[in-house]
Coordinates of N, CA and C in Angstrom, one line a residue:
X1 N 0.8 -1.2 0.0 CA 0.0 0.0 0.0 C 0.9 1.2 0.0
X2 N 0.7 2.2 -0.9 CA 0.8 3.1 -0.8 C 0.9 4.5 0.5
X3 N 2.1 4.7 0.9 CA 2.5 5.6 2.1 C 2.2 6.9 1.4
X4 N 0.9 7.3 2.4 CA 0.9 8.9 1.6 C 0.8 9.4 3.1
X5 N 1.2 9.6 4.1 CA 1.7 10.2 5.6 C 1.4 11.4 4.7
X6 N 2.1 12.1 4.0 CA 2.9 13.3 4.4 C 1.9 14.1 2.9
X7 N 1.3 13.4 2.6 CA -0.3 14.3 1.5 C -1.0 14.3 2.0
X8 N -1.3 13.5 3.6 CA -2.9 13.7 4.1 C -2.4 14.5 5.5
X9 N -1.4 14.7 6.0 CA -1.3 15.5 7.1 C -0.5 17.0 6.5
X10 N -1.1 18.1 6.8 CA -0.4 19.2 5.5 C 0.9 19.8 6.5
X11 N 2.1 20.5 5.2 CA 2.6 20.3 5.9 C 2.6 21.8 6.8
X12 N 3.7 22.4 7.0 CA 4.0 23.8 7.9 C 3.5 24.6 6.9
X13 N 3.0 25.4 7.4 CA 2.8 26.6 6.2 C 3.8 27.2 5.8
X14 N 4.8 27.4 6.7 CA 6.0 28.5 6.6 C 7.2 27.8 7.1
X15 N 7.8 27.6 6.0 CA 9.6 27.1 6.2 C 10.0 28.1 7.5
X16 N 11.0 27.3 8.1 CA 11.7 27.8 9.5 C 11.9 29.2 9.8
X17 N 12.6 29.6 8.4 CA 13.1 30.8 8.6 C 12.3 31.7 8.6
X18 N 11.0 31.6 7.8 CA 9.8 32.8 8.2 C 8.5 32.3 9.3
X19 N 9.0 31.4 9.8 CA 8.2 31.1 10.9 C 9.1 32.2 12.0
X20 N 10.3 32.1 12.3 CA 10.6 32.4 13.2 C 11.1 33.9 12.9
X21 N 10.8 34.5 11.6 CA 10.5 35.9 11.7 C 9.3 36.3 11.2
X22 N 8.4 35.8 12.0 CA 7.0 36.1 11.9 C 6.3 36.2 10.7
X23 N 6.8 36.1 9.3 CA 6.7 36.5 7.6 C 5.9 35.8 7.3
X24 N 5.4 35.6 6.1 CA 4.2 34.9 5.3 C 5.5 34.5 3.9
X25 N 5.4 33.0 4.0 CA 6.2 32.7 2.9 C 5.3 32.4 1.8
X26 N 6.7 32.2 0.5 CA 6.0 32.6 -0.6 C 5.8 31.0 -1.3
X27 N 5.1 31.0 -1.7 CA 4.9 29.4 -2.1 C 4.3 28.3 -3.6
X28 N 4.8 28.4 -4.3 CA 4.6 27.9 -5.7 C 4.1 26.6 -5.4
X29 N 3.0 26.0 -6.5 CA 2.1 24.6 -6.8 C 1.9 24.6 -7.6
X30 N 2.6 23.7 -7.8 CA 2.9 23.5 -9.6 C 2.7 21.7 -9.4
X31 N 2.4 21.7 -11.0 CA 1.9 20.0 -11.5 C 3.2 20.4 -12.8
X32 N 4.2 19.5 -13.1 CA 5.3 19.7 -14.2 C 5.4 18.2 -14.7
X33 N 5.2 17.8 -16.1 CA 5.4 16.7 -16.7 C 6.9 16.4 -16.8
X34 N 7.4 15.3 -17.1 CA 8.9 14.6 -17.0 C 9.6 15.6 -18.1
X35 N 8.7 16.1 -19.0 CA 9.1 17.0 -20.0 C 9.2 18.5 -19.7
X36 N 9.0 18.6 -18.8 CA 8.9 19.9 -18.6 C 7.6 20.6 -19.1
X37 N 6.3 19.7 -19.4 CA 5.2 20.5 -19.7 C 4.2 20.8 -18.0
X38 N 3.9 22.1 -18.4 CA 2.6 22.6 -17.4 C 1.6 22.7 -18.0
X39 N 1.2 23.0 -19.3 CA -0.2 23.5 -19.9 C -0.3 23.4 -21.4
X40 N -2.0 23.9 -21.9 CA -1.7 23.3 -23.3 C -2.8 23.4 -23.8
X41 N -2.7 24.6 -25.2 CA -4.0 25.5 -25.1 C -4.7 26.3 -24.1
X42 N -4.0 26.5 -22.9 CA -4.5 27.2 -21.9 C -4.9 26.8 -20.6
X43 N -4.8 25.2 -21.0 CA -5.3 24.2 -19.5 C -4.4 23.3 -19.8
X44 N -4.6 22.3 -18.8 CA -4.1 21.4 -18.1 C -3.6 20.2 -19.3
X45 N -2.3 19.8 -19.6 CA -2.6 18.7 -20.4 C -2.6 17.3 -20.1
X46 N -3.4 16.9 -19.0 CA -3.7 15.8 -18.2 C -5.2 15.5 -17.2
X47 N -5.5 14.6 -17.3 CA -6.0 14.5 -16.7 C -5.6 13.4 -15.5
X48 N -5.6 14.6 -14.2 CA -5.5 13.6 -12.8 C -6.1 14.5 -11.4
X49 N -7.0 13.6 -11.4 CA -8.2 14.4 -10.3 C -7.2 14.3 -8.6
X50 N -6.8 13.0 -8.9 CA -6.1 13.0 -7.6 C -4.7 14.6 -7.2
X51 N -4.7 14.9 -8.1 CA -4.0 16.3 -8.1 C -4.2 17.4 -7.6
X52 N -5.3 17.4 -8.7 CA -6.6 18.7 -8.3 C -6.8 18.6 -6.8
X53 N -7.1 17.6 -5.8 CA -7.6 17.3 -4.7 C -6.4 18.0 -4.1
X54 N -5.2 17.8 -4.6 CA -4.1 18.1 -3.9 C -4.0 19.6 -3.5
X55 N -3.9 19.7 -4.8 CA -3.8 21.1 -5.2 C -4.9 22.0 -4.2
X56 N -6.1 21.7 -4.2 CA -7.6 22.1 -3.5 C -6.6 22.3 -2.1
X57 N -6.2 21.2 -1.4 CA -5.8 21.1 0.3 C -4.7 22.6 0.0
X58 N -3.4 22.5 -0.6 CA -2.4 22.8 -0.5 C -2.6 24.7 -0.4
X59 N -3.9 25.0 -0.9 CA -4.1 26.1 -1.5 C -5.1 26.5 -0.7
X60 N -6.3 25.9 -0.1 CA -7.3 26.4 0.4 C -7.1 27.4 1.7
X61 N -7.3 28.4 2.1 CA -7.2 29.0 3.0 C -6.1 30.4 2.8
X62 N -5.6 30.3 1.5 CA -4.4 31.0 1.8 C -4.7 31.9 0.3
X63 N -4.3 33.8 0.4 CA -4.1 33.9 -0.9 C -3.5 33.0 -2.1
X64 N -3.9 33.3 -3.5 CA -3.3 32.9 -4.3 C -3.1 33.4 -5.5
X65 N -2.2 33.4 -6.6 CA -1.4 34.5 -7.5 C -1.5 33.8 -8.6
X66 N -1.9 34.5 -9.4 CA -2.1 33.9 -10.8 C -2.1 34.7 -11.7
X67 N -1.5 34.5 -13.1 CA -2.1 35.8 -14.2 C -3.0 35.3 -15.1
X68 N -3.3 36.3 -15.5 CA -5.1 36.1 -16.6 C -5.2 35.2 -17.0
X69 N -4.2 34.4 -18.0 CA -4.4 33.5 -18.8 C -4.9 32.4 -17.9
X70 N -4.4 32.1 -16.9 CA -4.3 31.1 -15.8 C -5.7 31.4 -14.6
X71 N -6.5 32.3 -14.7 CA -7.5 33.1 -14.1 C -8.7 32.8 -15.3
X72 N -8.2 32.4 -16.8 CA -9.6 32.7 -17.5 C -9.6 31.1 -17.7
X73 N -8.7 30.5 -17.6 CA -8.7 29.0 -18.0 C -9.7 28.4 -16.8
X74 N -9.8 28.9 -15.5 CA -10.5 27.8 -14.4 C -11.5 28.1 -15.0
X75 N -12.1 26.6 -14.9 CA -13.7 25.9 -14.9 C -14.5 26.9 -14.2
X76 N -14.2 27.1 -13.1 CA -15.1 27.8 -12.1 C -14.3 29.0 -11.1
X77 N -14.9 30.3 -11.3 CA -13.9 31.7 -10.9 C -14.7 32.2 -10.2
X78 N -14.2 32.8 -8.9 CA -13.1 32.3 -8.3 C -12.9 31.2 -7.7
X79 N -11.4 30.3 -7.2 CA -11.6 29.5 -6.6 C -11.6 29.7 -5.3
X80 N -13.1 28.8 -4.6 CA -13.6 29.5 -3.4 C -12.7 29.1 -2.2
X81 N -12.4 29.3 -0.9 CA -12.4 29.7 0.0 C -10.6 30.4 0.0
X82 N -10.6 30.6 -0.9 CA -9.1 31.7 -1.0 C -9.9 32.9 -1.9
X83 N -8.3 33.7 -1.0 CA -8.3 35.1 -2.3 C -7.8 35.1 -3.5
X84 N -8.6 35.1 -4.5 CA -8.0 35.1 -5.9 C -7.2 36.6 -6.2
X85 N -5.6 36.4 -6.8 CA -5.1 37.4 -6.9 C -4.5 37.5 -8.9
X86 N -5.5 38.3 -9.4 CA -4.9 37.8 -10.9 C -3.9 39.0 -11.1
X87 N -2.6 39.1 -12.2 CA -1.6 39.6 -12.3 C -2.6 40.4 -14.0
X88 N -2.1 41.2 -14.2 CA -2.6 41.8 -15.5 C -2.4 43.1 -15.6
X89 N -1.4 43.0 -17.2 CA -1.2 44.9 -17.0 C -1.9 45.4 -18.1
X90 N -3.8 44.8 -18.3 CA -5.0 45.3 -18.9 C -5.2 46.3 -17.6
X91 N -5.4 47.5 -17.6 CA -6.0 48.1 -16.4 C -7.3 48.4 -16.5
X92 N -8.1 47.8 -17.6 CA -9.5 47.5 -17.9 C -9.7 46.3 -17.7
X93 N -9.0 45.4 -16.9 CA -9.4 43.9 -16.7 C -10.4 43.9 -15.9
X94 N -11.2 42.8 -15.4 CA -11.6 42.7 -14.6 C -12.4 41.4 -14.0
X95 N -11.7 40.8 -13.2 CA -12.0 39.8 -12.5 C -13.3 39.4 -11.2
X96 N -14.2 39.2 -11.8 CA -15.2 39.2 -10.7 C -14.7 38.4 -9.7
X97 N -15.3 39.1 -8.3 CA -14.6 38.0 -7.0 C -13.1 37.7 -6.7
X98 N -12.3 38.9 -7.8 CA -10.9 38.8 -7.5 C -9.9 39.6 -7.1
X99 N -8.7 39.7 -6.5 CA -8.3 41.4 -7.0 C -7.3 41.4 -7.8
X100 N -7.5 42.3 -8.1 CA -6.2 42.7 -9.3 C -5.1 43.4 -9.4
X101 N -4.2 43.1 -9.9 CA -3.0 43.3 -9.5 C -2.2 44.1 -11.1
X102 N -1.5 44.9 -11.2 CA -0.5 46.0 -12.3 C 0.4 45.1 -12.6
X103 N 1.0 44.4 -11.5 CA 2.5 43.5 -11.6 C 2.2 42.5 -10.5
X104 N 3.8 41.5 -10.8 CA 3.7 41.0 -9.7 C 4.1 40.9 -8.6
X105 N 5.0 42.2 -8.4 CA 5.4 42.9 -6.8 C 4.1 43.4 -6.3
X106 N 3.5 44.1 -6.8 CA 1.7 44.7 -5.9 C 1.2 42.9 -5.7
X107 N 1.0 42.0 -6.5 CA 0.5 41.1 -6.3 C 1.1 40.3 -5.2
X108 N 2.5 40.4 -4.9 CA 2.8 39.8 -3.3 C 2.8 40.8 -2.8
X109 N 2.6 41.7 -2.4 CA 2.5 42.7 -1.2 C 1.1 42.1 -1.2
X110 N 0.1 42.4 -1.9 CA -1.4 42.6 -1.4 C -1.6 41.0 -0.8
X111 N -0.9 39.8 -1.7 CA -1.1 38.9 -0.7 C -0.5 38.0 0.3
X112 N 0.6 38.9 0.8 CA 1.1 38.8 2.2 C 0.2 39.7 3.2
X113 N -0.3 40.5 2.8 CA -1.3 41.7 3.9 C -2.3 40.7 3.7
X114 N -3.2 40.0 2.8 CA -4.4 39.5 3.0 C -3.9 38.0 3.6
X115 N -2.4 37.1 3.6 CA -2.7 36.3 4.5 C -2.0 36.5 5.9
X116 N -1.5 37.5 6.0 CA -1.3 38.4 7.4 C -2.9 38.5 8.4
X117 N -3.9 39.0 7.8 CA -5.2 39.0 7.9 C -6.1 37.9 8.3
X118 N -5.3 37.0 7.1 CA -6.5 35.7 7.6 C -5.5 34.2 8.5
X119 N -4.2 35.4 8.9 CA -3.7 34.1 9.6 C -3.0 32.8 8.8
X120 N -2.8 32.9 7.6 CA -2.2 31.8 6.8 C -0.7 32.4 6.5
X121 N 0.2 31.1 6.6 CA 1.5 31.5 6.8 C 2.6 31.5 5.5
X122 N 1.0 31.2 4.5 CA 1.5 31.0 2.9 C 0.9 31.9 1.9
X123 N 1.6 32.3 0.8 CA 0.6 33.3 -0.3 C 1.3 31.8 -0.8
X124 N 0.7 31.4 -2.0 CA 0.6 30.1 -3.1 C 0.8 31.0 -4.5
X125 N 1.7 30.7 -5.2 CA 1.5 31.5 -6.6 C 1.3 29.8 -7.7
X126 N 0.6 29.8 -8.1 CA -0.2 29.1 -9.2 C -0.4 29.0 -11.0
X127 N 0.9 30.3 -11.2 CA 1.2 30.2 -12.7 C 0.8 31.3 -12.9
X128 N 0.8 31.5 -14.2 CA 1.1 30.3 -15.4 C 2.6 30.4 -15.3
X129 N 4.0 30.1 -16.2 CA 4.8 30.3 -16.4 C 5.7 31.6 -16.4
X130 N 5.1 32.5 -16.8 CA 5.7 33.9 -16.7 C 5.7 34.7 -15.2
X131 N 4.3 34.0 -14.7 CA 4.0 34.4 -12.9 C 5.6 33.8 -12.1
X132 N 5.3 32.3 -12.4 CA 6.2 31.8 -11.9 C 7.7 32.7 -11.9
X133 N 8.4 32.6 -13.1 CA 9.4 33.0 -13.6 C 10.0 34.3 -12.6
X134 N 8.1 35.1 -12.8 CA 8.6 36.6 -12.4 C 9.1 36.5 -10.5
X135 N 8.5 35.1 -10.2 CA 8.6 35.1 -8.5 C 9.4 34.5 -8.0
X136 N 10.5 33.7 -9.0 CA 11.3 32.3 -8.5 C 12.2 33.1 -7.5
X137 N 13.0 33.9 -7.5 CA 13.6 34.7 -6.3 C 12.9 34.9 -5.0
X138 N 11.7 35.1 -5.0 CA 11.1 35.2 -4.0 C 10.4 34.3 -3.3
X139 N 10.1 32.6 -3.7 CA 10.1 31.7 -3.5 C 10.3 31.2 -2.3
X140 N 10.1 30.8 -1.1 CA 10.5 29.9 -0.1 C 10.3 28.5 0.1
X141 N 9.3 27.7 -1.0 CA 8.7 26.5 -1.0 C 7.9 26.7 -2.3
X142 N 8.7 24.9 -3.2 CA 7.6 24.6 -4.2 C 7.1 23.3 -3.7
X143 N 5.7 23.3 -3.9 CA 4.8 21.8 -3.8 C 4.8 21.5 -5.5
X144 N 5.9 20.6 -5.6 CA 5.9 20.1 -7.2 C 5.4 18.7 -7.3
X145 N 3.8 18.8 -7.9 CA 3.8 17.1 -9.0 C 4.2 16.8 -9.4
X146 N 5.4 15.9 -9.7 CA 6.2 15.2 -11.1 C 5.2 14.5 -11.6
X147 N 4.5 14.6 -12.1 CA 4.2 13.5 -13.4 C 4.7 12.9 -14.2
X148 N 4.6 11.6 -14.0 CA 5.5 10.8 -14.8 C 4.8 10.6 -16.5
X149 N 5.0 11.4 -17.5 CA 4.5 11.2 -18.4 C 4.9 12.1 -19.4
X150 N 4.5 12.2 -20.9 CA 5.2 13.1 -21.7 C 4.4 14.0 -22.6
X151 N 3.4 14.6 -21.7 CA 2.1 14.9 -23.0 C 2.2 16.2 -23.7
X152 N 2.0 16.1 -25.1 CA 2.1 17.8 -25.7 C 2.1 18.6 -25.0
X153 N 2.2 19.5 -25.1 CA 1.7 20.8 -24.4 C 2.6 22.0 -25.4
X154 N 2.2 23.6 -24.8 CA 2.7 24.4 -25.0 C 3.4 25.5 -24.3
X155 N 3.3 25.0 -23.2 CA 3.8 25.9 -22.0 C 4.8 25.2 -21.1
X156 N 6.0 25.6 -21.2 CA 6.7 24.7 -19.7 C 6.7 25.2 -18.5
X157 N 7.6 25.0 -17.6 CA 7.9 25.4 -16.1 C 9.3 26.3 -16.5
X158 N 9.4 27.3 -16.3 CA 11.0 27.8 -16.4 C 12.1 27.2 -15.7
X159 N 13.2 26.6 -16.5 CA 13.8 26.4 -16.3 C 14.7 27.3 -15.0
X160 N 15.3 26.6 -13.4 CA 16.1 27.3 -13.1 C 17.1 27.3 -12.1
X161 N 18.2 27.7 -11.1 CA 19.1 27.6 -10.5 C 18.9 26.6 -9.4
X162 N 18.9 25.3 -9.5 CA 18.6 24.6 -8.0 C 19.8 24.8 -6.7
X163 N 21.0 25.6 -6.9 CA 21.5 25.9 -6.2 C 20.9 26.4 -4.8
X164 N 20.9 25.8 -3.4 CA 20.1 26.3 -2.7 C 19.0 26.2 -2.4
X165 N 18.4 24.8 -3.2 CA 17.1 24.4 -2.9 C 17.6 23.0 -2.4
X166 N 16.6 22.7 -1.8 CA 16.2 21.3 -0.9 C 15.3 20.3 -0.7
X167 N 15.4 19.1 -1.4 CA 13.7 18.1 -1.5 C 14.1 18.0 0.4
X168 N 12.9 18.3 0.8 CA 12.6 18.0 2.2 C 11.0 16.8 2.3
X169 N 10.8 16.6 1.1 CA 9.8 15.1 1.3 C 9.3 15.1 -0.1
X170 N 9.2 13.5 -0.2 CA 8.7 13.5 -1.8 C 8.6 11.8 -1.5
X171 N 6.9 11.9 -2.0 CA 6.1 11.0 -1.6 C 5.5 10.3 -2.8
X172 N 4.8 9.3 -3.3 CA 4.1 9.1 -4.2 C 2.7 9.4 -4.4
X173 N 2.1 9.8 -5.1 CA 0.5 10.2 -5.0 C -0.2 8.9 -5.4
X174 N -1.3 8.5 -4.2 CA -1.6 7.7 -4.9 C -2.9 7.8 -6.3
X175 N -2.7 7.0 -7.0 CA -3.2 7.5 -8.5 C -4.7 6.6 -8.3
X176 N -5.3 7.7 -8.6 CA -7.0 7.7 -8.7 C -7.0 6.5 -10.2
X177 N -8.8 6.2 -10.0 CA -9.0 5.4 -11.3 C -9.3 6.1 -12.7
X178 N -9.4 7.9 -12.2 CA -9.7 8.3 -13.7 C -7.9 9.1 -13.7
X179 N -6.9 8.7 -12.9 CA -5.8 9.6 -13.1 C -4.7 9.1 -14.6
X180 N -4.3 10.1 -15.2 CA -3.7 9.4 -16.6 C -2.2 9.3 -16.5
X181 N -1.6 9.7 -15.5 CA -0.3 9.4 -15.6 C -0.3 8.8 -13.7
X182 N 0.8 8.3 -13.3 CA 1.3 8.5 -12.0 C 1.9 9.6 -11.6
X183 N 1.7 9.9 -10.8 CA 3.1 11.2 -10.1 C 3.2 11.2 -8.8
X184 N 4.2 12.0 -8.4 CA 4.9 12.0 -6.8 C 4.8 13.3 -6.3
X185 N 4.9 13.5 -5.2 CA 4.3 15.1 -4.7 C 6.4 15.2 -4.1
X186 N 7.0 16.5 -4.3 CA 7.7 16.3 -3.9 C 7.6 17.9 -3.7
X187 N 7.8 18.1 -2.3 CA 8.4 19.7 -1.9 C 9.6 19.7 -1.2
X188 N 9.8 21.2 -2.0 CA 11.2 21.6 -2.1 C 11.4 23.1 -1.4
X189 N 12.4 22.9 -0.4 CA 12.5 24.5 0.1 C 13.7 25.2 -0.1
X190 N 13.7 26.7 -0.2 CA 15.0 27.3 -0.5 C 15.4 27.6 0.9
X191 N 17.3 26.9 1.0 CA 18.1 27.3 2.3 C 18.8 28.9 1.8
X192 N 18.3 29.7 2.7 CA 18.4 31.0 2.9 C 19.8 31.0 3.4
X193 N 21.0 32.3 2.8 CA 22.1 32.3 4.0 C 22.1 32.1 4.9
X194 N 21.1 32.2 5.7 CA 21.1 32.9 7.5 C 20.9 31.8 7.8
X195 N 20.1 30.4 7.1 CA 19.9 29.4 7.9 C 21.7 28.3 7.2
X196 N 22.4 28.5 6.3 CA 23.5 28.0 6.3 C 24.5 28.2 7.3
X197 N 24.4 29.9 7.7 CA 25.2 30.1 8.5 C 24.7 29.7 10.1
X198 N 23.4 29.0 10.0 CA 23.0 28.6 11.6 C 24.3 27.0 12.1

């Protein structure tokens, strides 16, 4: 049987070093194929519900950062019991039930204040690719799906420096009966100088 401990009990919200300076860390969930694909035509190129479930836990409660493209793709907007934060430099956009953001520096300020507010020790940023890219510095923890599988797509994950990052657990998911590939949940946290030099 399948050991999923560490998918059904969640984990810290906040890596050590912003726990213990009171901060709201920053937190990427991402699903990435063996290929480096995330998306494809604008959604998902997979189907695995057991993910989505994931994804639902990992996210619920906590802002979350997304740009348009990745805001107009959900099925259903917003996603409920978080704050939807969409990135867009339309300043005629407009996202019902969401807030909106110029860039994606206003978009972590506004959702570190809103999970300062609600008590969550994570803002989640959620894509698409360019979000990512623009936040990977800022980063304290990725919750990455590997999917083990190779499907079209048109969008990847950006490529980038793992110097300084750390798998701190990586589990298998167990795979649902409508799920189309297998994957493993593995998170990864960035060691900060100050905790090298502890």
């Amino acid at each position: 049987m399948t050991n999923t401990s560490s998918l059904t009990s969640p984990a810290p919200d906040a890596p050590p070093e912003r726990q213990r300076d009171g901060g709201v860390a920053v937190a990427f969930v991402v699903a990435v194929a063996d290929n480096g694909v995330i998306g494809r035509n604008g959604g998902l190129p997979w189907r695995l519900s057991s993910d989505l479930k994931l994804f639902r836990r990992l996210t619920m409660g906590k802002p979350i950062i997304m740009g348009r493209k990745t805001w107009v793709s959900l099925p259903k907007r917003p996603l409920d019991g978080r704050d939807n934060i969409v990135v867009t430099r339309d300043l005629a956009f407009e996202a019902e039930g969401a807030h909106v953001a110029a860039d994606t520096e206003h978009a972590l300020r506004l959702g570190q204040a809103l999970a300062g507010e609600r008590g969550a020790g994570e803002v989640a940023v959620i894509g698409g690719a360019a979000i990512y890219e623009a936040l990977i510095d800022a980063a304290d923890r990725i919750y990455l799906t590997a999917v083990h599988g190779e499907p079209d797509g048109d969008t990847t994950f950006p490529v980038f420096d793992l110097t300084g990052w750390r798998i701190v657990s990586e589990e298998p998911i167990e795979r649902g009966a409508r799920d189309e590939f297998d994957a493993t949940l593995r998170v990864m946290e960035r060691v900060w100088p100050e905790d090298k030099a502890a």
